[in-house]
């Protein structure tokens, strides 16, 4: 397909705070971002999503209703983006819609693997009059893969450099890394919690959706005993390919970890949770076969000053992806716009070294208006 075609990417992640939308073109030299727009997820809809993530509260009725409401929200977000960008639906080749993950069960010996994202793509296609590509993860899982992370292939397209070994770190609710070495294939995996537990603890004790700039964490002190106990979780020592989510790192997991530390001050727990995120990311990068010359951060974590400061203490040449041309909060939206283009171009979207799938595959289902 020619590079003059425009794609829309929609992303709502593990943090369940907003739908981020981008309108982009893909050139031989990289990504041209035309416009972006973010729509907050209403609190009652966020609660429905959280209930669906909880096996004690989910139901088929709730699933259907939330799937419908999210489809409407994705469509509304797209139309708002087009209006602000002064674009017509006829100018858009396709929408890449990741959907909202409500359950992710990675392949293991004692579970049936599946990954479920909702947000009815039929509604998005019908209300925008634009073709939609969605359901990206299940083909990879059908081929024995983790179904996640899927962004490393895009990171390689957008950020790889022939002269520098780079690592891209996406810090959303969950953190994942993409390695972009000069003389080896791109790889990547989930490293563990990103903002998920930090945000959860802020919601419980501050009544805010997140810890602004990490200021509350900065007011506390890391408890090394708690940190080491949390790092003993089997996920962290598990070899790649690996993926995780809210199914493991959640309120129940955190309460279990805190059971032996009843006297810890909330701000010290927050500091420790931030250290958990930073140390597990740093250890994953420092243990790579190829050392990183440059590390770039994207996702919401890039806006947490305390988190960035702690990462910079251990990682070389730490930057935001802003310096590579894409704002940290827009990288994932661009990634799923690119995956939609890959689908329509009949090109592979997964990387076997990242997900562990048996082969590369064209990802996503096509929903026509």
Short mmCIF file of C-alpha atoms in Angstrom, two decimals:
data_model
loop_
_atom_site.label_atom_id
_atom_site.label_comp_id
_atom_site.label_asym_id
_atom_site.label_seq_id
_atom_site.Cartn_x
_atom_site.Cartn_y
_atom_site.Cartn_z
CA UNK A 1 0.00 0.00 0.00
CA UNK A 2 1.18 3.51 -0.72
CA UNK A 3 2.41 5.64 2.12
CA UNK A 4 -0.24 8.33 1.57
CA UNK A 5 -2.90 6.23 3.26
CA UNK A 6 -3.98 7.24 6.75
CA UNK A 7 -4.63 4.83 9.62
CA UNK A 8 -6.20 5.35 13.04
CA UNK A 9 -4.91 3.53 16.11
CA UNK A 10 -6.98 3.08 19.29
CA UNK A 11 -5.50 1.94 22.60
CA UNK A 12 -6.92 1.50 26.08
CA UNK A 13 -4.55 -0.29 28.39
CA UNK A 14 -4.28 -2.03 31.73
CA UNK A 15 -4.60 1.26 33.61
CA UNK A 16 -8.15 1.72 32.21
CA UNK A 17 -7.89 5.50 32.34
CA UNK A 18 -8.50 6.65 28.76
CA UNK A 19 -8.79 5.72 25.11
CA UNK A 20 -5.85 7.17 23.20
CA UNK A 21 -6.36 7.71 19.47
CA UNK A 22 -3.89 8.66 16.75
CA UNK A 23 -4.13 9.37 13.03
CA UNK A 24 -0.91 8.40 11.28
CA UNK A 25 0.80 7.78 7.97
CA UNK A 26 3.57 5.23 7.58
CA UNK A 27 6.49 6.36 5.45
CA UNK A 28 9.65 4.54 4.44
CA UNK A 29 11.47 6.69 6.99
CA UNK A 30 9.06 5.94 9.83
CA UNK A 31 5.86 7.28 11.32
CA UNK A 32 4.19 10.60 10.49
CA UNK A 33 1.82 11.52 13.31
CA UNK A 34 -1.02 13.67 11.96
CA UNK A 35 -3.13 14.15 15.07
CA UNK A 36 -3.94 12.63 18.45
CA UNK A 37 -6.88 12.69 20.82
CA UNK A 38 -7.63 11.16 24.21
CA UNK A 39 -11.06 10.36 25.66
CA UNK A 40 -11.39 9.57 29.37
CA UNK A 41 -13.12 6.33 30.29
CA UNK A 42 -16.16 7.14 32.47
CA UNK A 43 -15.80 5.91 36.04
CA UNK A 44 -18.85 3.63 35.88
CA UNK A 45 -17.53 1.99 32.71
CA UNK A 46 -14.11 1.58 34.30
CA UNK A 47 -15.79 -0.17 37.23
CA UNK A 48 -17.61 -2.52 34.85
CA UNK A 49 -14.27 -3.40 33.26
CA UNK A 50 -12.68 -4.00 36.66
CA UNK A 51 -15.61 -6.24 37.63
CA UNK A 52 -15.12 -8.25 34.45
CA UNK A 53 -11.46 -8.70 35.41
CA UNK A 54 -12.60 -10.20 38.73
CA UNK A 55 -13.74 -13.85 38.45
CA UNK A 56 -15.97 -13.28 41.49
CA UNK A 57 -17.95 -10.50 39.81
CA UNK A 58 -18.01 -11.20 36.08
CA UNK A 59 -21.06 -12.41 34.15
CA UNK A 60 -22.13 -12.95 30.55
CA UNK A 61 -24.64 -10.08 30.88
CA UNK A 62 -21.95 -7.71 32.15
CA UNK A 63 -19.61 -8.86 29.38
CA UNK A 64 -22.15 -8.11 26.66
CA UNK A 65 -23.10 -4.71 28.06
CA UNK A 66 -19.50 -3.60 28.57
CA UNK A 67 -18.45 -4.86 25.15
CA UNK A 68 -21.23 -2.71 23.63
CA UNK A 69 -20.42 0.40 25.69
CA UNK A 70 -16.73 0.19 24.86
CA UNK A 71 -17.53 -0.18 21.15
CA UNK A 72 -19.56 3.01 21.39
CA UNK A 73 -16.73 4.79 23.23
CA UNK A 74 -14.14 3.68 20.65
CA UNK A 75 -16.37 4.94 17.84
CA UNK A 76 -16.99 8.26 19.63
CA UNK A 77 -13.25 8.69 20.25
CA UNK A 78 -12.48 8.04 16.59
CA UNK A 79 -15.08 10.54 15.37
CA UNK A 80 -13.76 13.17 17.78
CA UNK A 81 -10.22 12.54 16.52
CA UNK A 82 -11.31 12.97 12.90
CA UNK A 83 -13.17 16.17 13.70
CA UNK A 84 -10.16 17.70 15.46
CA UNK A 85 -7.83 16.57 12.67
CA UNK A 86 -10.23 17.85 10.00
CA UNK A 87 -10.30 14.46 8.35
CA UNK A 88 -13.17 12.61 6.71
CA UNK A 89 -13.94 8.94 7.28
CA UNK A 90 -13.35 8.35 3.57
CA UNK A 91 -9.71 9.38 4.04
CA UNK A 92 -9.03 6.63 6.60
CA UNK A 93 -7.90 3.26 5.30
CA UNK A 94 -8.60 1.39 8.55
CA UNK A 95 -8.76 1.62 12.34
CA UNK A 96 -6.50 -0.61 14.41
CA UNK A 97 -8.36 -1.23 17.68
CA UNK A 98 -6.56 -3.14 20.42
CA UNK A 99 -9.66 -3.45 22.61
CA UNK A 100 -9.74 -3.64 26.39
CA UNK A 101 -8.15 -6.73 27.90
CA UNK A 102 -10.36 -8.27 30.57
CA UNK A 103 -8.59 -11.63 30.92
CA UNK A 104 -5.22 -12.90 29.75
CA UNK A 105 -4.22 -16.48 30.51
CA UNK A 106 -0.70 -17.11 29.28
CA UNK A 107 0.29 -20.62 28.17
CA UNK A 108 1.29 -22.83 31.09
CA UNK A 109 1.09 -26.43 32.20
CA UNK A 110 -1.94 -25.89 34.43
CA UNK A 111 -4.14 -23.51 32.43
CA UNK A 112 -5.85 -23.23 29.06
CA UNK A 113 -4.29 -20.29 27.19
CA UNK A 114 -6.53 -17.48 25.98
CA UNK A 115 -6.65 -13.70 25.78
CA UNK A 116 -9.90 -11.75 25.69
CA UNK A 117 -10.22 -8.13 24.55
CA UNK A 118 -13.60 -6.43 24.34
CA UNK A 119 -15.01 -3.34 22.62
CA UNK A 120 -17.31 -4.44 19.79
CA UNK A 121 -15.46 -3.76 16.53
CA UNK A 122 -18.74 -4.16 14.61
CA UNK A 123 -20.08 -1.08 16.38
CA UNK A 124 -16.87 0.86 15.70
CA UNK A 125 -17.04 0.00 11.99
CA UNK A 126 -20.76 0.75 11.70
CA UNK A 127 -20.67 4.09 13.52
CA UNK A 128 -17.51 5.43 11.88
CA UNK A 129 -18.08 3.91 8.43
CA UNK A 130 -14.43 2.81 8.48
CA UNK A 131 -12.95 -0.69 8.29
CA UNK A 132 -11.67 -1.94 11.64
CA UNK A 133 -8.93 -4.44 12.44
CA UNK A 134 -9.25 -5.93 15.93
CA UNK A 135 -8.67 -9.17 17.87
CA UNK A 136 -4.90 -9.11 17.33
CA UNK A 137 -3.77 -11.51 20.05
CA UNK A 138 -5.66 -14.75 19.53
CA UNK A 139 -4.01 -15.84 16.26
CA UNK A 140 -0.63 -15.72 17.97
CA UNK A 141 -2.00 -17.77 20.86
CA UNK A 142 -3.53 -20.27 18.43
CA UNK A 143 0.02 -20.80 17.21
CA UNK A 144 1.26 -21.51 20.74
CA UNK A 145 2.39 -17.96 21.50
CA UNK A 146 1.85 -15.74 24.51
CA UNK A 147 -0.25 -13.28 22.49
CA UNK A 148 1.79 -10.52 24.14
CA UNK A 149 3.61 -8.26 23.96
CA UNK A 150 2.79 -7.31 20.36
CA UNK A 151 4.43 -3.87 20.29
CA UNK A 152 8.08 -5.03 19.79
CA UNK A 153 7.54 -5.53 16.04
CA UNK A 154 6.38 -1.93 15.75
CA UNK A 155 9.19 -0.71 17.99
CA UNK A 156 11.62 -2.32 15.58
CA UNK A 157 9.95 -0.64 12.59
CA UNK A 158 9.82 2.80 14.23
CA UNK A 159 12.85 2.97 16.51
CA UNK A 160 15.60 0.55 15.42
CA UNK A 161 18.98 2.08 14.54
CA UNK A 162 21.65 0.32 12.46
CA UNK A 163 24.47 1.72 14.60
CA UNK A 164 23.12 1.62 18.17
CA UNK A 165 21.81 -1.15 20.43
CA UNK A 166 18.53 0.19 21.76
CA UNK A 167 15.95 -1.01 24.26
CA UNK A 168 12.40 0.37 24.28
CA UNK A 169 10.55 0.12 27.59
CA UNK A 170 6.78 0.45 27.56
CA UNK A 171 5.55 1.27 31.08
CA UNK A 172 1.78 0.98 31.11
CA UNK A 173 -0.13 -0.94 33.75
CA UNK A 174 2.30 -3.75 32.92
CA UNK A 175 5.85 -3.09 31.72
CA UNK A 176 7.43 -4.72 28.71
CA UNK A 177 10.72 -4.30 26.90
CA UNK A 178 11.73 -4.55 23.25
CA UNK A 179 15.38 -5.17 22.44
CA UNK A 180 16.63 -3.65 19.18
CA UNK A 181 20.22 -4.90 18.81
CA UNK A 182 22.41 -4.06 15.80
CA UNK A 183 23.42 -7.60 14.90
CA UNK A 184 20.59 -9.77 16.22
CA UNK A 185 16.84 -10.19 15.93
CA UNK A 186 14.39 -8.06 17.88
CA UNK A 187 13.08 -9.70 21.04
CA UNK A 188 11.02 -8.67 24.04
CA UNK A 189 8.83 -9.72 26.95
CA UNK A 190 6.75 -8.45 29.86
CA UNK A 191 8.89 -7.58 32.88
CA UNK A 192 6.08 -7.32 35.45
CA UNK A 193 4.08 -4.49 37.03
CA UNK A 194 4.46 -1.03 35.57
CA UNK A 195 1.99 1.52 36.91
CA UNK A 196 -0.68 -0.98 37.94
CA UNK A 197 0.20 -1.47 41.61
CA UNK A 198 1.47 2.10 42.04
CA UNK A 199 -1.86 3.43 40.75
CA UNK A 200 -3.86 0.95 42.85
CA UNK A 201 -2.14 2.00 46.08
CA UNK A 202 -2.69 5.67 45.21
CA UNK A 203 -6.39 5.05 44.64
CA UNK A 204 -6.73 3.30 47.97
CA UNK A 205 -4.83 5.84 50.11
CA UNK A 206 -4.94 9.13 48.23
CA UNK A 207 -8.23 8.79 46.38
CA UNK A 208 -6.41 9.75 43.18
CA UNK A 209 -6.10 7.69 40.02
CA UNK A 210 -2.30 7.88 40.12
CA UNK A 211 0.66 9.23 42.10
CA UNK A 212 1.38 12.54 40.35
CA UNK A 213 5.03 12.62 39.26
CA UNK A 214 5.75 9.92 41.86
CA UNK A 215 5.76 12.61 44.56
CA UNK A 216 4.05 10.41 47.16
CA UNK A 217 6.49 7.56 46.51
CA UNK A 218 9.35 10.04 46.86
CA UNK A 219 8.10 10.93 50.36
CA UNK A 220 8.56 7.34 51.54
CA UNK A 221 11.44 4.91 51.84
CA UNK A 222 11.80 1.54 50.13
CA UNK A 223 11.49 -1.40 52.50
CA UNK A 224 14.08 -3.89 51.31
CA UNK A 225 12.52 -6.90 53.01
CA UNK A 226 9.17 -6.31 51.33
CA UNK A 227 10.85 -5.57 48.01
CA UNK A 228 12.82 -8.80 48.05
CA UNK A 229 9.73 -10.77 49.02
CA UNK A 230 7.77 -9.31 46.08
CA UNK A 231 10.66 -9.98 43.72
CA UNK A 232 10.64 -13.64 44.78
CA UNK A 233 7.39 -14.05 42.80
CA UNK A 234 8.00 -16.84 40.29
CA UNK A 235 7.11 -14.65 37.31
CA UNK A 236 10.26 -12.56 37.63
CA UNK A 237 12.62 -15.53 37.35
CA UNK A 238 10.61 -17.17 34.56
CA UNK A 239 12.48 -17.19 31.23
CA UNK A 240 11.10 -15.42 28.18
CA UNK A 241 8.84 -15.61 26.28
CA UNK A 242 6.49 -14.50 29.02
CA UNK A 243 3.52 -12.21 29.54
CA UNK A 244 1.41 -11.20 32.50
CA UNK A 245 -1.37 -8.88 33.58
CA UNK A 246 -3.95 -7.96 36.16
CA UNK A 247 -4.73 -11.67 36.59
CA UNK A 248 -1.54 -12.03 38.64
CA UNK A 249 -0.56 -8.57 39.83
CA UNK A 250 -3.69 -7.27 41.52
CA UNK A 251 -5.12 -6.19 44.88
CA UNK A 252 -5.21 -9.76 46.19
CA UNK A 253 -1.55 -10.32 45.25
CA UNK A 254 -0.55 -7.07 46.94
CA UNK A 255 -2.49 -7.83 50.12
CA UNK A 256 -0.81 -11.24 50.29
CA UNK A 257 2.62 -9.59 50.00
CA UNK A 258 1.79 -7.04 52.70
CA UNK A 259 0.52 -9.63 55.20
CA UNK A 260 3.89 -9.87 56.96
CA UNK A 261 4.38 -6.10 57.05
CA UNK A 262 1.39 -4.68 58.97
CA UNK A 263 3.30 -1.74 60.44
CA UNK A 264 4.62 -0.24 57.20
CA UNK A 265 3.52 3.32 56.45
CA UNK A 266 1.50 3.68 53.22
CA UNK A 267 4.08 6.02 51.66
CA UNK A 268 6.83 3.48 52.34
CA UNK A 269 4.76 0.80 50.61
CA UNK A 270 4.31 3.17 47.67
CA UNK A 271 8.06 3.77 47.52
CA UNK A 272 8.60 0.00 47.57
CA UNK A 273 6.09 -0.58 44.78
CA UNK A 274 7.87 2.00 42.65
CA UNK A 275 11.17 0.24 43.40
CA UNK A 276 9.60 -3.06 42.35
CA UNK A 277 8.75 -1.59 38.96
CA UNK A 278 12.13 0.05 38.43
CA UNK A 279 14.29 -2.83 39.68
CA UNK A 280 12.50 -5.52 37.66
CA UNK A 281 12.79 -3.39 34.51
CA UNK A 282 16.47 -2.62 35.15
CA UNK A 283 17.37 -6.22 35.96
CA UNK A 284 15.63 -7.44 32.80
CA UNK A 285 17.65 -4.98 30.69
CA UNK A 286 20.98 -5.46 32.46
CA UNK A 287 20.69 -9.25 32.09
CA UNK A 288 20.22 -9.14 28.31
CA UNK A 289 22.78 -10.91 26.13
CA UNK A 290 23.52 -7.64 24.31
CA UNK A 291 24.15 -4.57 26.41
CA UNK A 292 21.97 -1.53 25.72
CA UNK A 293 23.62 1.63 24.43
CA UNK A 294 20.40 3.63 24.72
CA UNK A 295 17.12 3.07 26.57
CA UNK A 296 13.89 4.83 25.63
CA UNK A 297 10.74 4.92 27.78
CA UNK A 298 7.17 5.10 26.51
CA UNK A 299 3.79 4.66 28.17
CA UNK A 300 2.42 6.54 31.16
CA UNK A 301 5.48 5.73 33.26
CA UNK A 302 7.51 8.19 31.19
CA UNK A 303 5.58 11.01 32.92
CA UNK A 304 6.45 9.81 36.43
CA UNK A 305 9.50 11.88 37.38
CA UNK A 306 10.45 9.73 40.36
CA UNK A 307 10.20 6.56 38.29
CA UNK A 308 12.35 8.03 35.53
CA UNK A 309 14.91 9.27 38.06
CA UNK A 310 15.26 5.81 39.62
CA UNK A 311 15.56 4.16 36.20
CA UNK A 312 18.26 6.63 35.16
CA UNK A 313 20.37 5.62 38.16
CA UNK A 314 20.92 2.17 36.64
CA UNK A 315 20.31 2.48 32.90
CA UNK A 316 22.57 4.16 30.32
CA UNK A 317 21.42 7.06 28.15
CA UNK A 318 17.82 7.03 29.35
CA UNK A 319 15.36 9.07 27.29
CA UNK A 320 11.68 9.35 26.47
CA UNK A 321 10.52 8.24 23.00
CA UNK A 322 9.64 11.91 22.50
CA UNK A 323 13.26 12.31 21.38
CA UNK A 324 12.62 9.69 18.68
CA UNK A 325 9.58 11.55 17.38
CA UNK A 326 6.63 9.92 19.15
CA UNK A 327 5.25 11.09 22.50
CA UNK A 328 5.32 8.29 25.11
CA UNK A 329 1.52 8.16 25.50
CA UNK A 330 0.97 7.74 21.75
CA UNK A 331 3.37 4.91 20.94
CA UNK A 332 0.90 2.08 21.55
CA UNK A 333 -1.81 3.76 19.50
CA UNK A 334 0.68 4.08 16.64
CA UNK A 335 1.60 0.42 17.11
CA UNK A 336 -1.95 -0.82 16.59
CA UNK A 337 -2.47 1.50 13.62
CA UNK A 338 0.66 -0.14 12.16
CA UNK A 339 -0.63 -3.61 12.97
CA UNK A 340 -3.84 -2.73 11.10
CA UNK A 341 -1.71 -1.74 8.11
CA UNK A 342 0.22 -5.01 8.39
CA UNK A 343 -3.09 -6.90 8.34
CA UNK A 344 -4.34 -5.14 5.21
CA UNK A 345 -0.94 -5.52 3.54
CA UNK A 346 -0.98 -9.27 4.37
CA UNK A 347 2.21 -8.87 6.37
CA UNK A 348 3.13 -10.58 9.64
CA UNK A 349 2.51 -8.75 12.91
CA UNK A 350 4.07 -11.01 15.54
CA UNK A 351 7.65 -11.96 16.32
CA UNK A 352 8.35 -15.59 17.20
CA UNK A 353 11.27 -14.61 19.45
CA UNK A 354 8.94 -12.40 21.48
CA UNK A 355 5.75 -14.43 21.85
CA UNK A 356 7.03 -17.97 21.30
CA UNK A 357 4.53 -18.67 18.50
CA UNK A 358 5.30 -21.53 16.12
CA UNK A 359 5.48 -19.16 13.17
CA UNK A 360 4.97 -15.58 12.12
CA UNK A 361 1.39 -14.71 11.25
CA UNK A 362 -0.93 -12.06 9.93
CA UNK A 363 -2.78 -10.81 13.01
CA UNK A 364 -6.26 -9.41 13.50
CA UNK A 365 -9.76 -9.84 12.16
CA UNK A 366 -11.20 -7.40 9.60
CA UNK A 367 -14.59 -5.80 10.33
CA UNK A 368 -16.11 -3.90 7.42
CA UNK A 369 -18.61 -1.03 7.84
#
